[in-house]
Amino acid sequence: MTAPVIAIDGPSASGKGTVAERVARALGFHYLDSGALYRLVALAAQRGGIALDDVPGLARTAGAMQIEFREGRAWLSGEDVSEALRAEAVGVAASRVAAAPEVRACLLDRQRGFRAPPGLVADGRDMGSVVFPDAALKVFLTAGVEIRAQRRHKQLMEKGMYAKMPDVVEELRQRDDRDMKRTVAPLKHYPDAVFLDTTAISVDEAVASVLAEWRNRS
Ligand code: C5P
């Protein structure tokens, strides 16, 4: 029997990463942050001098990069790049890299490789629609753009990264737009996913709600 997957998709700063990680911990499942893979491609390309419009170069980078996830940290060619990956510029570059079908194809097997017993919680934009279409539970987790911008702004300030609120809102709008309008694996609420709006609920409530859905199905 293949290991079950819980797919959690949604826009940037919706809280899906935090919720997915906590659900994984509660169930003792593995966790895949698929956005980190796109961020790793963007960072590896930047370091290798590959331009963001050089699609064959990006696809080569995605196929060849030496990556590892260990104890909640990400490693590129043996270097801990966890902090570098969270930079806003890397997120924006990742959303450009992610629009190339060739890059997405190169990352497909790597993502599926995370599926292992006793199960996997995977978060991203296309976990339930493309990467794990047979996921046992699919959740589309979202929140209004203003609240997402407030959360992202708080995170940035906590890390000592100064950002103006209107710029954060604008950057999220542009990223949503690019993620929703791309032709391959666009971000969307697919019909077989449970819709969870976290605008007015806490992380604890969102986690409890996903776990309740999971228990209803198992
Ligand atoms: O989730 P995160 O903000 O880390 O993702 C960075 C970018 O990677 C997103 O803006 C999106 O364009 C892309 N991405 C994707 N498909 C995924 C995960 C992330 O296209 N499954």
PDB file of N, CA, C and O in Angstrom, residues 117-178:
ATOM      1  N   PRO A 117       6.107   5.791   4.177  1.00  0.00           N
ATOM      2  CA  PRO A 117       5.319   5.454   5.362  1.00  0.00           C
ATOM      3  C   PRO A 117       5.848   6.218   6.587  1.00  0.00           C
ATOM      4  O   PRO A 117       7.049   6.470   6.639  1.00  0.00           O
ATOM      5  N   PRO A 118       5.019   6.588   7.539  1.00  0.00           N
ATOM      6  CA  PRO A 118       3.594   6.266   7.600  1.00  0.00           C
ATOM      7  C   PRO A 118       2.713   7.217   6.790  1.00  0.00           C
ATOM      8  O   PRO A 118       1.515   6.969   6.662  1.00  0.00           O
ATOM      9  N   GLY A 119       3.277   8.300   6.212  1.00  0.00           N
ATOM     10  CA  GLY A 119       2.479   9.227   5.412  1.00  0.00           C
ATOM     11  C   GLY A 119       3.227  10.537   5.219  1.00  0.00           C
ATOM     12  O   GLY A 119       4.309  10.737   5.785  1.00  0.00           O
ATOM     13  N   LEU A 120       2.645  11.392   4.375  1.00  0.00           N
ATOM     14  CA  LEU A 120       3.297  12.667   4.030  1.00  0.00           C
ATOM     15  C   LEU A 120       2.280  13.803   4.059  1.00  0.00           C
ATOM     16  O   LEU A 120       1.159  13.650   3.573  1.00  0.00           O
ATOM     17  N   VAL A 121       2.700  14.924   4.633  1.00  0.00           N
ATOM     18  CA  VAL A 121       1.920  16.155   4.489  1.00  0.00           C
ATOM     19  C   VAL A 121       2.737  17.052   3.563  1.00  0.00           C
ATOM     20  O   VAL A 121       3.913  17.318   3.841  1.00  0.00           O
ATOM     21  N   ALA A 122       2.161  17.461   2.431  1.00  0.00           N
ATOM     22  CA  ALA A 122       2.895  18.248   1.446  1.00  0.00           C
ATOM     23  C   ALA A 122       2.187  19.574   1.236  1.00  0.00           C
ATOM     24  O   ALA A 122       0.978  19.601   1.030  1.00  0.00           O
ATOM     25  N   ASP A 123       2.935  20.685   1.294  1.00  0.00           N
ATOM     26  CA  ASP A 123       2.282  21.967   1.029  1.00  0.00           C
ATOM     27  C   ASP A 123       2.878  22.657  -0.180  1.00  0.00           C
ATOM     28  O   ASP A 123       4.051  22.461  -0.497  1.00  0.00           O
ATOM     29  N   GLY A 124       2.036  23.414  -0.882  1.00  0.00           N
ATOM     30  CA  GLY A 124       2.495  24.114  -2.076  1.00  0.00           C
ATOM     31  C   GLY A 124       1.354  24.765  -2.824  1.00  0.00           C
ATOM     32  O   GLY A 124       0.444  25.342  -2.212  1.00  0.00           O
ATOM     33  N   ARG A 125       1.407  24.673  -4.156  1.00  0.00           N
ATOM     34  CA  ARG A 125       0.355  25.261  -4.992  1.00  0.00           C
ATOM     35  C   ARG A 125      -0.380  24.181  -5.789  1.00  0.00           C
ATOM     36  O   ARG A 125      -1.511  24.352  -6.186  1.00  0.00           O
ATOM     37  N   ASP A 126       0.316  23.068  -6.052  1.00  0.00           N
ATOM     38  CA  ASP A 126      -0.244  22.036  -6.935  1.00  0.00           C
ATOM     39  C   ASP A 126      -0.075  20.637  -6.343  1.00  0.00           C
ATOM     40  O   ASP A 126       0.026  19.658  -7.079  1.00  0.00           O
ATOM     41  N   MET A 127      -0.013  20.561  -5.018  1.00  0.00           N
ATOM     42  CA  MET A 127       0.206  19.251  -4.383  1.00  0.00           C
ATOM     43  C   MET A 127      -0.970  18.318  -4.670  1.00  0.00           C
ATOM     44  O   MET A 127      -0.786  17.156  -5.029  1.00  0.00           O
ATOM     45  N   GLY A 128      -2.206  18.842  -4.513  1.00  0.00           N
ATOM     46  CA  GLY A 128      -3.381  17.998  -4.725  1.00  0.00           C
ATOM     47  C   GLY A 128      -3.792  17.878  -6.179  1.00  0.00           C
ATOM     48  O   GLY A 128      -4.439  16.905  -6.570  1.00  0.00           O
ATOM     49  N   SER A 129      -3.397  18.859  -7.000  1.00  0.00           N
ATOM     50  CA  SER A 129      -3.859  18.837  -8.397  1.00  0.00           C
ATOM     51  C   SER A 129      -2.912  18.092  -9.324  1.00  0.00           C
ATOM     52  O   SER A 129      -3.341  17.404 -10.236  1.00  0.00           O
ATOM     53  N   VAL A 130      -1.598  18.208  -9.109  1.00  0.00           N
ATOM     54  CA  VAL A 130      -0.628  17.645 -10.056  1.00  0.00           C
ATOM     55  C   VAL A 130       0.308  16.607  -9.417  1.00  0.00           C
ATOM     56  O   VAL A 130       0.473  15.508  -9.940  1.00  0.00           O
ATOM     57  N   VAL A 131       0.928  16.966  -8.306  1.00  0.00           N
ATOM     58  CA  VAL A 131       1.991  16.116  -7.765  1.00  0.00           C
ATOM     59  C   VAL A 131       1.423  14.864  -7.087  1.00  0.00           C
ATOM     60  O   VAL A 131       1.894  13.759  -7.325  1.00  0.00           O
ATOM     61  N   PHE A 132       0.366  15.061  -6.266  1.00  0.00           N
ATOM     62  CA  PHE A 132      -0.251  13.916  -5.588  1.00  0.00           C
ATOM     63  C   PHE A 132      -1.761  13.930  -5.841  1.00  0.00           C
ATOM     64  O   PHE A 132      -2.549  14.167  -4.916  1.00  0.00           O
ATOM     65  N   PRO A 133      -2.178  13.690  -7.088  1.00  0.00           N
ATOM     66  CA  PRO A 133      -3.619  13.762  -7.387  1.00  0.00           C
ATOM     67  C   PRO A 133      -4.434  12.733  -6.606  1.00  0.00           C
ATOM     68  O   PRO A 133      -5.634  12.900  -6.433  1.00  0.00           O
ATOM     69  N   ASP A 134      -3.760  11.681  -6.111  1.00  0.00           N
ATOM     70  CA  ASP A 134      -4.464  10.656  -5.334  1.00  0.00           C
ATOM     71  C   ASP A 134      -4.386  10.920  -3.829  1.00  0.00           C
ATOM     72  O   ASP A 134      -4.624  10.002  -3.026  1.00  0.00           O
ATOM     73  N   ALA A 135      -4.041  12.146  -3.440  1.00  0.00           N
ATOM     74  CA  ALA A 135      -3.939  12.468  -1.997  1.00  0.00           C
ATOM     75  C   ALA A 135      -5.235  12.094  -1.290  1.00  0.00           C
ATOM     76  O   ALA A 135      -6.333  12.323  -1.818  1.00  0.00           O
ATOM     77  N   ALA A 136      -5.084  11.534  -0.083  1.00  0.00           N
ATOM     78  CA  ALA A 136      -6.256  11.074   0.668  1.00  0.00           C
ATOM     79  C   ALA A 136      -7.065  12.264   1.200  1.00  0.00           C
ATOM     80  O   ALA A 136      -8.271  12.166   1.400  1.00  0.00           O
ATOM     81  N   LEU A 137      -6.385  13.369   1.453  1.00  0.00           N
ATOM     82  CA  LEU A 137      -7.074  14.596   1.884  1.00  0.00           C
ATOM     83  C   LEU A 137      -6.419  15.776   1.173  1.00  0.00           C
ATOM     84  O   LEU A 137      -5.189  15.888   1.152  1.00  0.00           O
ATOM     85  N   LYS A 138      -7.241  16.635   0.574  1.00  0.00           N
ATOM     86  CA  LYS A 138      -6.731  17.837  -0.095  1.00  0.00           C
ATOM     87  C   LYS A 138      -7.366  19.052   0.581  1.00  0.00           C
ATOM     88  O   LYS A 138      -8.584  19.064   0.791  1.00  0.00           O
ATOM     89  N   VAL A 139      -6.528  20.024   0.905  1.00  0.00           N
ATOM     90  CA  VAL A 139      -7.029  21.224   1.577  1.00  0.00           C
ATOM     91  C   VAL A 139      -6.555  22.434   0.781  1.00  0.00           C
ATOM     92  O   VAL A 139      -5.386  22.492   0.369  1.00  0.00           O
ATOM     93  N   PHE A 140      -7.450  23.386   0.553  1.00  0.00           N
ATOM     94  CA  PHE A 140      -7.042  24.666  -0.031  1.00  0.00           C
ATOM     95  C   PHE A 140      -7.132  25.688   1.082  1.00  0.00           C
ATOM     96  O   PHE A 140      -8.213  26.003   1.572  1.00  0.00           O
ATOM     97  N   LEU A 141      -5.966  26.139   1.522  1.00  0.00           N
ATOM     98  CA  LEU A 141      -5.910  27.009   2.694  1.00  0.00           C
ATOM     99  C   LEU A 141      -5.580  28.433   2.252  1.00  0.00           C
ATOM    100  O   LEU A 141      -4.573  28.663   1.575  1.00  0.00           O
ATOM    101  N   THR A 142      -6.446  29.375   2.594  1.00  0.00           N
ATOM    102  CA  THR A 142      -6.212  30.742   2.140  1.00  0.00           C
ATOM    103  C   THR A 142      -6.569  31.746   3.222  1.00  0.00           C
ATOM    104  O   THR A 142      -7.022  31.377   4.308  1.00  0.00           O
ATOM    105  N   ALA A 143      -6.338  33.032   2.941  1.00  0.00           N
ATOM    106  CA  ALA A 143      -6.724  34.128   3.835  1.00  0.00           C
ATOM    107  C   ALA A 143      -6.707  35.386   2.973  1.00  0.00           C
ATOM    108  O   ALA A 143      -6.047  35.410   1.922  1.00  0.00           O
ATOM    109  N   GLY A 144      -7.406  36.430   3.417  1.00  0.00           N
ATOM    110  CA  GLY A 144      -7.439  37.681   2.661  1.00  0.00           C
ATOM    111  C   GLY A 144      -6.030  38.252   2.496  1.00  0.00           C
ATOM    112  O   GLY A 144      -5.157  38.008   3.342  1.00  0.00           O
ATOM    113  N   VAL A 145      -5.825  38.999   1.414  1.00  0.00           N
ATOM    114  CA  VAL A 145      -4.474  39.489   1.118  1.00  0.00           C
ATOM    115  C   VAL A 145      -3.947  40.427   2.208  1.00  0.00           C
ATOM    116  O   VAL A 145      -2.750  40.405   2.534  1.00  0.00           O
ATOM    117  N   GLU A 146      -4.848  41.226   2.833  1.00  0.00           N
ATOM    118  CA  GLU A 146      -4.391  42.164   3.869  1.00  0.00           C
ATOM    119  C   GLU A 146      -3.837  41.412   5.083  1.00  0.00           C
ATOM    120  O   GLU A 146      -2.785  41.753   5.606  1.00  0.00           O
ATOM    121  N   ILE A 147      -4.550  40.379   5.494  1.00  0.00           N
ATOM    122  CA  ILE A 147      -4.104  39.630   6.679  1.00  0.00           C
ATOM    123  C   ILE A 147      -2.832  38.843   6.358  1.00  0.00           C
ATOM    124  O   ILE A 147      -1.906  38.743   7.171  1.00  0.00           O
ATOM    125  N   ARG A 148      -2.738  38.330   5.131  1.00  0.00           N
ATOM    126  CA  ARG A 148      -1.518  37.616   4.742  1.00  0.00           C
ATOM    127  C   ARG A 148      -0.326  38.579   4.741  1.00  0.00           C
ATOM    128  O   ARG A 148       0.779  38.228   5.168  1.00  0.00           O
ATOM    129  N   ALA A 149      -0.583  39.808   4.257  1.00  0.00           N
ATOM    130  CA  ALA A 149       0.496  40.808   4.225  1.00  0.00           C
ATOM    131  C   ALA A 149       0.922  41.172   5.649  1.00  0.00           C
ATOM    132  O   ALA A 149       2.113  41.312   5.931  1.00  0.00           O
ATOM    133  N   GLN A 150      -0.065  41.285   6.564  1.00  0.00           N
ATOM    134  CA  GLN A 150       0.286  41.597   7.967  1.00  0.00           C
ATOM    135  C   GLN A 150       1.160  40.503   8.559  1.00  0.00           C
ATOM    136  O   GLN A 150       2.147  40.765   9.237  1.00  0.00           O
ATOM    137  N   ARG A 151       0.790  39.226   8.271  1.00  0.00           N
ATOM    138  CA  ARG A 151       1.578  38.093   8.804  1.00  0.00           C
ATOM    139  C   ARG A 151       2.984  38.108   8.219  1.00  0.00           C
ATOM    140  O   ARG A 151       3.970  37.909   8.926  1.00  0.00           O
ATOM    141  N   ARG A 152       3.077  38.305   6.911  1.00  0.00           N
ATOM    142  CA  ARG A 152       4.391  38.317   6.258  1.00  0.00           C
ATOM    143  C   ARG A 152       5.248  39.476   6.780  1.00  0.00           C
ATOM    144  O   ARG A 152       6.434  39.336   7.049  1.00  0.00           O
ATOM    145  N   HIS A 153       4.610  40.655   6.958  1.00  0.00           N
ATOM    146  CA  HIS A 153       5.305  41.843   7.440  1.00  0.00           C
ATOM    147  C   HIS A 153       5.891  41.572   8.834  1.00  0.00           C
ATOM    148  O   HIS A 153       7.048  41.883   9.107  1.00  0.00           O
ATOM    149  N   LYS A 154       5.069  40.948   9.690  1.00  0.00           N
ATOM    150  CA  LYS A 154       5.510  40.635  11.060  1.00  0.00           C
ATOM    151  C   LYS A 154       6.722  39.693  11.022  1.00  0.00           C
ATOM    152  O   LYS A 154       7.716  39.923  11.696  1.00  0.00           O
ATOM    153  N   GLN A 155       6.617  38.651  10.163  1.00  0.00           N
ATOM    154  CA  GLN A 155       7.725  37.685  10.032  1.00  0.00           C
ATOM    155  C   GLN A 155       9.012  38.397   9.612  1.00  0.00           C
ATOM    156  O   GLN A 155      10.075  38.144  10.158  1.00  0.00           O
ATOM    157  N   LEU A 156       8.877  39.294   8.621  1.00  0.00           N
ATOM    158  CA  LEU A 156      10.065  39.985   8.094  1.00  0.00           C
ATOM    159  C   LEU A 156      10.690  40.856   9.181  1.00  0.00           C
ATOM    160  O   LEU A 156      11.909  40.857   9.372  1.00  0.00           O
ATOM    161  N   MET A 157       9.839  41.613   9.923  1.00  0.00           N
ATOM    162  CA  MET A 157      10.355  42.501  10.957  1.00  0.00           C
ATOM    163  C   MET A 157      11.042  41.690  12.065  1.00  0.00           C
ATOM    164  O   MET A 157      12.081  42.086  12.574  1.00  0.00           O
ATOM    165  N   GLU A 158      10.451  40.527  12.391  1.00  0.00           N
ATOM    166  CA  GLU A 158      11.058  39.680  13.429  1.00  0.00           C
ATOM    167  C   GLU A 158      12.454  39.210  13.023  1.00  0.00           C
ATOM    168  O   GLU A 158      13.307  38.976  13.855  1.00  0.00           O
ATOM    169  N   LYS A 159      12.639  39.064  11.687  1.00  0.00           N
ATOM    170  CA  LYS A 159      13.949  38.616  11.206  1.00  0.00           C
ATOM    171  C   LYS A 159      14.888  39.803  10.974  1.00  0.00           C
ATOM    172  O   LYS A 159      15.964  39.635  10.411  1.00  0.00           O
ATOM    173  N   GLY A 160      14.414  41.012  11.332  1.00  0.00           N
ATOM    174  CA  GLY A 160      15.238  42.204  11.142  1.00  0.00           C
ATOM    175  C   GLY A 160      15.291  42.668   9.698  1.00  0.00           C
ATOM    176  O   GLY A 160      16.175  43.423   9.306  1.00  0.00           O
ATOM    177  N   MET A 161      14.323  42.181   8.885  1.00  0.00           N
ATOM    178  CA  MET A 161      14.296  42.610   7.476  1.00  0.00           C
ATOM    179  C   MET A 161      13.243  43.708   7.354  1.00  0.00           C
ATOM    180  O   MET A 161      12.045  43.432   7.429  1.00  0.00           O
ATOM    181  N   TYR A 162      13.672  44.961   7.172  1.00  0.00           N
ATOM    182  CA  TYR A 162      12.734  46.070   7.119  1.00  0.00           C
ATOM    183  C   TYR A 162      11.934  46.034   5.816  1.00  0.00           C
ATOM    184  O   TYR A 162      12.477  45.819   4.743  1.00  0.00           O
ATOM    185  N   ALA A 163      10.612  46.198   5.914  1.00  0.00           N
ATOM    186  CA  ALA A 163       9.785  46.261   4.695  1.00  0.00           C
ATOM    187  C   ALA A 163       8.595  47.159   4.973  1.00  0.00           C
ATOM    188  O   ALA A 163       8.100  47.203   6.096  1.00  0.00           O
ATOM    189  N   LYS A 164       8.161  47.912   3.944  1.00  0.00           N
ATOM    190  CA  LYS A 164       6.984  48.773   4.108  1.00  0.00           C
ATOM    191  C   LYS A 164       5.739  47.954   3.804  1.00  0.00           C
ATOM    192  O   LYS A 164       5.710  47.211   2.817  1.00  0.00           O
ATOM    193  N   MET A 165       4.708  48.144   4.618  1.00  0.00           N
ATOM    194  CA  MET A 165       3.465  47.372   4.469  1.00  0.00           C
ATOM    195  C   MET A 165       2.882  47.455   3.042  1.00  0.00           C
ATOM    196  O   MET A 165       2.555  46.411   2.464  1.00  0.00           O
ATOM    197  N   PRO A 166       2.753  48.669   2.449  1.00  0.00           N
ATOM    198  CA  PRO A 166       2.174  48.701   1.091  1.00  0.00           C
ATOM    199  C   PRO A 166       2.992  47.891   0.084  1.00  0.00           C
ATOM    200  O   PRO A 166       2.441  47.285  -0.836  1.00  0.00           O
ATOM    201  N   ASP A 167       4.323  47.861   0.296  1.00  0.00           N
ATOM    202  CA  ASP A 167       5.172  47.077  -0.621  1.00  0.00           C
ATOM    203  C   ASP A 167       4.910  45.574  -0.450  1.00  0.00           C
ATOM    204  O   ASP A 167       4.914  44.817  -1.414  1.00  0.00           O
ATOM    205  N   VAL A 168       4.682  45.156   0.806  1.00  0.00           N
ATOM    206  CA  VAL A 168       4.428  43.731   1.063  1.00  0.00           C
ATOM    207  C   VAL A 168       3.102  43.329   0.411  1.00  0.00           C
ATOM    208  O   VAL A 168       3.000  42.274  -0.236  1.00  0.00           O
ATOM    209  N   VAL A 169       2.069  44.197   0.554  1.00  0.00           N
ATOM    210  CA  VAL A 169       0.759  43.902  -0.063  1.00  0.00           C
ATOM    211  C   VAL A 169       0.928  43.783  -1.579  1.00  0.00           C
ATOM    212  O   VAL A 169       0.461  42.816  -2.197  1.00  0.00           O
ATOM    213  N   GLU A 170       1.630  44.732  -2.166  1.00  0.00           N
ATOM    214  CA  GLU A 170       1.802  44.752  -3.623  1.00  0.00           C
ATOM    215  C   GLU A 170       2.570  43.512  -4.099  1.00  0.00           C
ATOM    216  O   GLU A 170       2.208  42.876  -5.086  1.00  0.00           O
ATOM    217  N   GLU A 171       3.602  43.167  -3.353  1.00  0.00           N
ATOM    218  CA  GLU A 171       4.424  42.013  -3.740  1.00  0.00           C
ATOM    219  C   GLU A 171       3.592  40.720  -3.684  1.00  0.00           C
ATOM    220  O   GLU A 171       3.659  39.882  -4.585  1.00  0.00           O
ATOM    221  N   LEU A 172       2.748  40.589  -2.641  1.00  0.00           N
ATOM    222  CA  LEU A 172       1.900  39.390  -2.530  1.00  0.00           C
ATOM    223  C   LEU A 172       0.886  39.344  -3.669  1.00  0.00           C
ATOM    224  O   LEU A 172       0.636  38.284  -4.244  1.00  0.00           O
ATOM    225  N   ARG A 173       0.297  40.522  -3.995  1.00  0.00           N
ATOM    226  CA  ARG A 173      -0.682  40.568  -5.094  1.00  0.00           C
ATOM    227  C   ARG A 173      -0.042  40.105  -6.386  1.00  0.00           C
ATOM    228  O   ARG A 173      -0.623  39.319  -7.132  1.00  0.00           O
ATOM    229  N   GLN A 174       1.191  40.604  -6.643  1.00  0.00           N
ATOM    230  CA  GLN A 174       1.868  40.236  -7.897  1.00  0.00           C
ATOM    231  C   GLN A 174       2.179  38.737  -7.921  1.00  0.00           C
ATOM    232  O   GLN A 174       2.035  38.089  -8.943  1.00  0.00           O
ATOM    233  N   ARG A 175       2.601  38.217  -6.764  1.00  0.00           N
ATOM    234  CA  ARG A 175       2.966  36.791  -6.706  1.00  0.00           C
ATOM    235  C   ARG A 175       1.711  35.919  -6.901  1.00  0.00           C
ATOM    236  O   ARG A 175       1.725  34.954  -7.644  1.00  0.00           O
ATOM    237  N   ASP A 176       0.596  36.310  -6.243  1.00  0.00           N
ATOM    238  CA  ASP A 176      -0.671  35.575  -6.415  1.00  0.00           C
ATOM    239  C   ASP A 176      -1.058  35.555  -7.888  1.00  0.00           C
ATOM    240  O   ASP A 176      -1.448  34.530  -8.434  1.00  0.00           O
ATOM    241  N   ASP A 177      -0.935  36.751  -8.494  1.00  0.00           N
ATOM    242  CA  ASP A 177      -1.333  36.913  -9.883  1.00  0.00           C
ATOM    243  C   ASP A 177      -0.519  35.979 -10.787  1.00  0.00           C
ATOM    244  O   ASP A 177      -1.072  35.264 -11.621  1.00  0.00           O
ATOM    245  N   ARG A 178       0.799  35.964 -10.552  1.00  0.00           N
ATOM    246  CA  ARG A 178       1.674  35.125 -11.387  1.00  0.00           C
ATOM    247  C   ARG A 178       1.371  33.642 -11.136  1.00  0.00           C
ATOM    248  O   ARG A 178       1.289  32.847 -12.057  1.00  0.00           O
TER     249      ARG A 178
END
